[in-house]
Tab-separated table of C-alpha atoms in Angstrom:
chain	number	residue	atom	x	y	z
J	1	UNK	CA	-17.900	3.311	1.741
J	2	UNK	CA	-17.720	-0.427	1.150
J	3	UNK	CA	-18.677	0.360	-2.644
J	4	UNK	CA	-16.186	2.765	-3.070
J	5	UNK	CA	-13.482	0.554	-1.475
J	6	UNK	CA	-14.467	-2.240	-3.550
J	7	UNK	CA	-13.912	-0.179	-6.418
J	8	UNK	CA	-10.883	0.884	-5.571
J	9	UNK	CA	-9.438	-2.462	-4.443
J	10	UNK	CA	-10.876	-4.479	-7.786
J	11	UNK	CA	-11.576	-7.137	-5.874
J	12	UNK	CA	-8.010	-7.742	-3.797
J	13	UNK	CA	-7.689	-11.049	-1.851
J	14	UNK	CA	-7.431	-10.157	1.644
J	15	UNK	CA	-4.039	-11.566	2.979
J	16	UNK	CA	-2.739	-12.852	-0.432
J	17	UNK	CA	-0.504	-15.329	-1.320
J	18	UNK	CA	2.657	-13.959	0.048
J	19	UNK	CA	1.004	-14.266	3.679
J	20	UNK	CA	0.197	-17.734	3.394
J	21	UNK	CA	3.430	-18.989	2.422
J	22	UNK	CA	4.873	-19.844	5.655
J	23	UNK	CA	7.238	-21.987	4.382
J	24	UNK	CA	9.286	-19.758	3.034
J	25	UNK	CA	9.902	-17.678	6.262
J	26	UNK	CA	12.430	-19.964	7.728
J	27	UNK	CA	14.940	-18.777	5.332
J	28	UNK	CA	14.124	-14.925	6.071
J	29	UNK	CA	16.882	-12.788	6.401
J	30	UNK	CA	17.060	-9.980	9.138
J	31	UNK	CA	16.280	-6.562	7.816
J	32	UNK	CA	16.086	-3.059	9.398
J	33	UNK	CA	12.841	-1.937	9.721
J	34	UNK	CA	11.188	0.968	8.351
J	35	UNK	CA	11.817	4.411	9.187
J	36	UNK	CA	9.636	7.241	10.474
J	37	UNK	CA	9.334	8.619	7.076
J	38	UNK	CA	8.560	5.495	5.674
J	39	UNK	CA	5.280	5.224	8.020
J	40	UNK	CA	4.305	8.480	7.218
J	41	UNK	CA	4.352	7.605	3.341
J	42	UNK	CA	2.766	4.427	4.026
J	43	UNK	CA	-0.046	6.256	5.978
J	44	UNK	CA	-0.443	8.662	3.256
J	45	UNK	CA	-0.778	5.562	0.825
J	46	UNK	CA	-3.237	3.607	2.876
J	47	UNK	CA	-4.964	7.034	3.196
J	48	UNK	CA	-5.569	7.335	-0.109
J	49	UNK	CA	-6.691	3.862	-0.395
J	50	UNK	CA	-9.173	4.189	2.490
J	51	UNK	CA	-10.129	8.127	2.807
J	52	UNK	CA	-11.649	9.644	5.985
J	53	UNK	CA	-15.091	9.983	5.521
J	54	UNK	CA	-18.341	10.053	7.948
J	55	UNK	CA	-15.778	6.951	9.666
J	56	UNK	CA	-12.197	7.860	10.058
J	57	UNK	CA	-9.762	6.635	7.479
J	58	UNK	CA	-6.789	4.320	7.266
J	59	UNK	CA	-4.246	6.980	8.602
J	60	UNK	CA	-6.198	7.199	11.877
J	61	UNK	CA	-6.269	3.244	11.966
J	62	UNK	CA	-2.631	3.447	12.178
J	63	UNK	CA	-2.575	1.198	9.009
J	64	UNK	CA	1.038	2.747	7.914
J	65	UNK	CA	2.311	1.000	11.266
J	66	UNK	CA	0.630	-2.079	10.831
J	67	UNK	CA	1.887	-2.711	7.025
J	68	UNK	CA	5.482	-1.879	8.167
J	69	UNK	CA	5.025	-4.839	11.044
J	70	UNK	CA	3.823	-7.242	8.342
J	71	UNK	CA	6.394	-6.802	5.841
J	72	UNK	CA	9.007	-6.868	8.689
J	73	UNK	CA	7.708	-9.898	10.270
J	74	UNK	CA	5.906	-11.866	7.973
J	75	UNK	CA	6.967	-11.310	4.191
J	76	UNK	CA	9.756	-13.588	2.755
J	77	UNK	CA	12.505	-11.679	1.548
J	78	UNK	CA	11.639	-11.355	-2.352
J	79	UNK	CA	8.043	-9.970	-1.199
J	80	UNK	CA	9.973	-7.381	1.291
J	81	UNK	CA	12.536	-6.222	-1.549
J	82	UNK	CA	9.388	-5.387	-3.882
J	83	UNK	CA	7.567	-3.576	-1.082
J	84	UNK	CA	10.662	-1.716	-0.132
J	85	UNK	CA	11.131	-0.780	-3.675
J	86	UNK	CA	7.641	-0.186	-4.604
J	87	UNK	CA	7.851	2.886	-1.776
J	88	UNK	CA	11.226	4.016	-2.684
J	89	UNK	CA	9.674	4.414	-6.037
J	90	UNK	CA	6.227	6.134	-4.879
J	91	UNK	CA	8.599	8.245	-2.636
J	92	UNK	CA	10.830	9.498	-5.584
J	93	UNK	CA	7.938	10.438	-7.324
J	94	UNK	CA	6.876	13.010	-4.901
J	95	UNK	CA	3.628	10.956	-3.756
J	96	UNK	CA	3.782	12.945	-0.433
J	97	UNK	CA	3.447	16.380	-2.057
J	98	UNK	CA	1.053	15.398	-4.699
J	99	UNK	CA	-2.478	16.628	-4.690
J	100	UNK	CA	-5.254	14.357	-3.454
J	101	UNK	CA	-6.466	13.656	-7.118
J	102	UNK	CA	-2.918	13.297	-8.382
J	103	UNK	CA	-2.562	10.630	-5.793
J	104	UNK	CA	-5.587	9.053	-6.524
J	105	UNK	CA	-4.729	8.720	-10.113
J	106	UNK	CA	-1.320	7.447	-9.558
J	107	UNK	CA	-2.443	4.779	-7.359
J	108	UNK	CA	-5.223	3.898	-10.026
J	109	UNK	CA	-2.306	3.304	-12.566
J	110	UNK	CA	-0.481	1.253	-10.227
J	111	UNK	CA	-3.648	-0.898	-9.475
J	112	UNK	CA	-3.933	-1.429	-13.670
J	113	UNK	CA	-0.024	-2.369	-13.599
J	114	UNK	CA	-0.552	-4.366	-10.811
J	115	UNK	CA	-3.122	-6.464	-12.245
J	116	UNK	CA	-1.317	-7.152	-15.697
J	117	UNK	CA	1.952	-8.018	-13.819
J	118	UNK	CA	-0.270	-10.530	-11.319
J	119	UNK	CA	-1.734	-11.941	-14.816
J	120	UNK	CA	1.690	-12.457	-16.680
J	121	UNK	CA	4.257	-12.922	-13.792
J	122	UNK	CA	5.478	-16.470	-13.039
J	123	UNK	CA	4.281	-18.520	-10.306
J	124	UNK	CA	6.740	-17.947	-7.751
J	125	UNK	CA	7.681	-14.171	-8.670
J	126	UNK	CA	6.696	-11.670	-6.060
J	127	UNK	CA	3.468	-10.063	-6.026
J	128	UNK	CA	3.580	-6.510	-7.473
J	129	UNK	CA	4.279	-4.146	-4.482
J	130	UNK	CA	0.502	-2.445	-4.573
J	131	UNK	CA	-1.072	-5.383	-4.422
J	132	UNK	CA	0.911	-5.931	-1.374
J	133	UNK	CA	0.046	-2.461	-0.052
J	134	UNK	CA	-3.836	-2.714	-1.241
J	135	UNK	CA	-4.106	-6.173	0.610
J	136	UNK	CA	-2.136	-4.763	4.250
J	137	UNK	CA	-4.311	-1.609	3.990
J	138	UNK	CA	-7.546	-3.323	3.776
J	139	UNK	CA	-6.397	-6.072	6.216
J	140	UNK	CA	-5.083	-3.533	8.667
J	141	UNK	CA	-8.029	-1.078	8.509
J	142	UNK	CA	-10.702	-3.479	9.124
J	143	UNK	CA	-8.872	-5.689	12.143
J	144	UNK	CA	-8.149	-2.322	13.392
J	145	UNK	CA	-10.343	-1.229	16.409
J	146	UNK	CA	-11.773	1.704	13.731
J	147	UNK	CA	-12.492	-0.605	10.910
J	148	UNK	CA	-13.850	-3.229	13.343
J	149	UNK	CA	-15.884	-1.226	15.649
J	150	UNK	CA	-16.788	1.902	13.342
J	151	UNK	CA	-17.063	0.961	10.040
J	152	UNK	CA	-18.482	-2.651	10.181
J	153	UNK	CA	-20.353	-3.926	13.023
J	154	UNK	CA	-18.547	-5.509	15.936
J	155	UNK	CA	-20.078	-7.554	18.359
J	156	UNK	CA	-17.796	-8.777	21.093
J	157	UNK	CA	-19.124	-12.313	22.053
J	158	UNK	CA	-20.960	-13.129	19.069
J	159	UNK	CA	-24.056	-15.622	18.862
J	160	UNK	CA	-24.225	-18.181	16.341
J	161	UNK	CA	-23.292	-18.331	12.780
J	162	UNK	CA	-26.312	-17.294	10.616
J	163	UNK	CA	-25.703	-17.571	7.041
J	164	UNK	CA	-29.199	-16.248	6.173
J	165	UNK	CA	-29.379	-13.320	8.112
J	166	UNK	CA	-31.743	-10.371	6.596
J	167	UNK	CA	-30.040	-7.338	5.010
J	168	UNK	CA	-31.007	-4.408	3.613
J	169	UNK	CA	-29.171	-2.099	1.256
J	170	UNK	CA	-27.382	0.336	2.976
J	171	UNK	CA	-26.759	-1.878	6.176
J	172	UNK	CA	-22.918	-2.250	7.367
J	173	UNK	CA	-21.759	-5.268	7.443
J	174	UNK	CA	-20.947	-7.177	10.312
J	175	UNK	CA	-17.173	-8.218	11.660
J	176	UNK	CA	-19.092	-10.721	13.642
J	177	UNK	CA	-22.841	-11.446	13.449
J	178	UNK	CA	-25.227	-9.980	15.986
J	179	UNK	CA	-26.819	-12.239	18.445
J	180	UNK	CA	-30.504	-13.054	18.109
J	181	UNK	CA	-31.275	-13.164	21.451
J	182	UNK	CA	-32.318	-16.491	20.954
């Protein structure tokens, strides 16, 4: 699952540049929220990025609502507009009625497009909307209860940091390090 996720995301940095620009949020204009149809589309996009396998996918984790909340509450106007325009573009292209294979192909094409955009854009220009969607999907999924408890190994009260913890191929990654009963 994580290997496939890494391939799909192409090493996207969670949180990204937008989220770290807190200084620009003071001038953020109030915006209306996302519609129920938007949340359905966001859930389907997220489910295409992180599909259900032996563990629940992004839709079950409520990633669509998470993305809407983050874009509304945390993104500046330029990134909000880029995200909304990208969502409208995917809706106009019929993403919701496309087959799973067509959805994956479209998102892979958008991933290539966003990489080219990121390489050529000015520093102050907003990120490509698909980069934002990928970042929010990963962040929302792995910080959800499903992602943290069913995909990652979660321990509510972690022990200490162990940077040299043994790992065998196939082990699940830890959300928090396990206690060692020292």
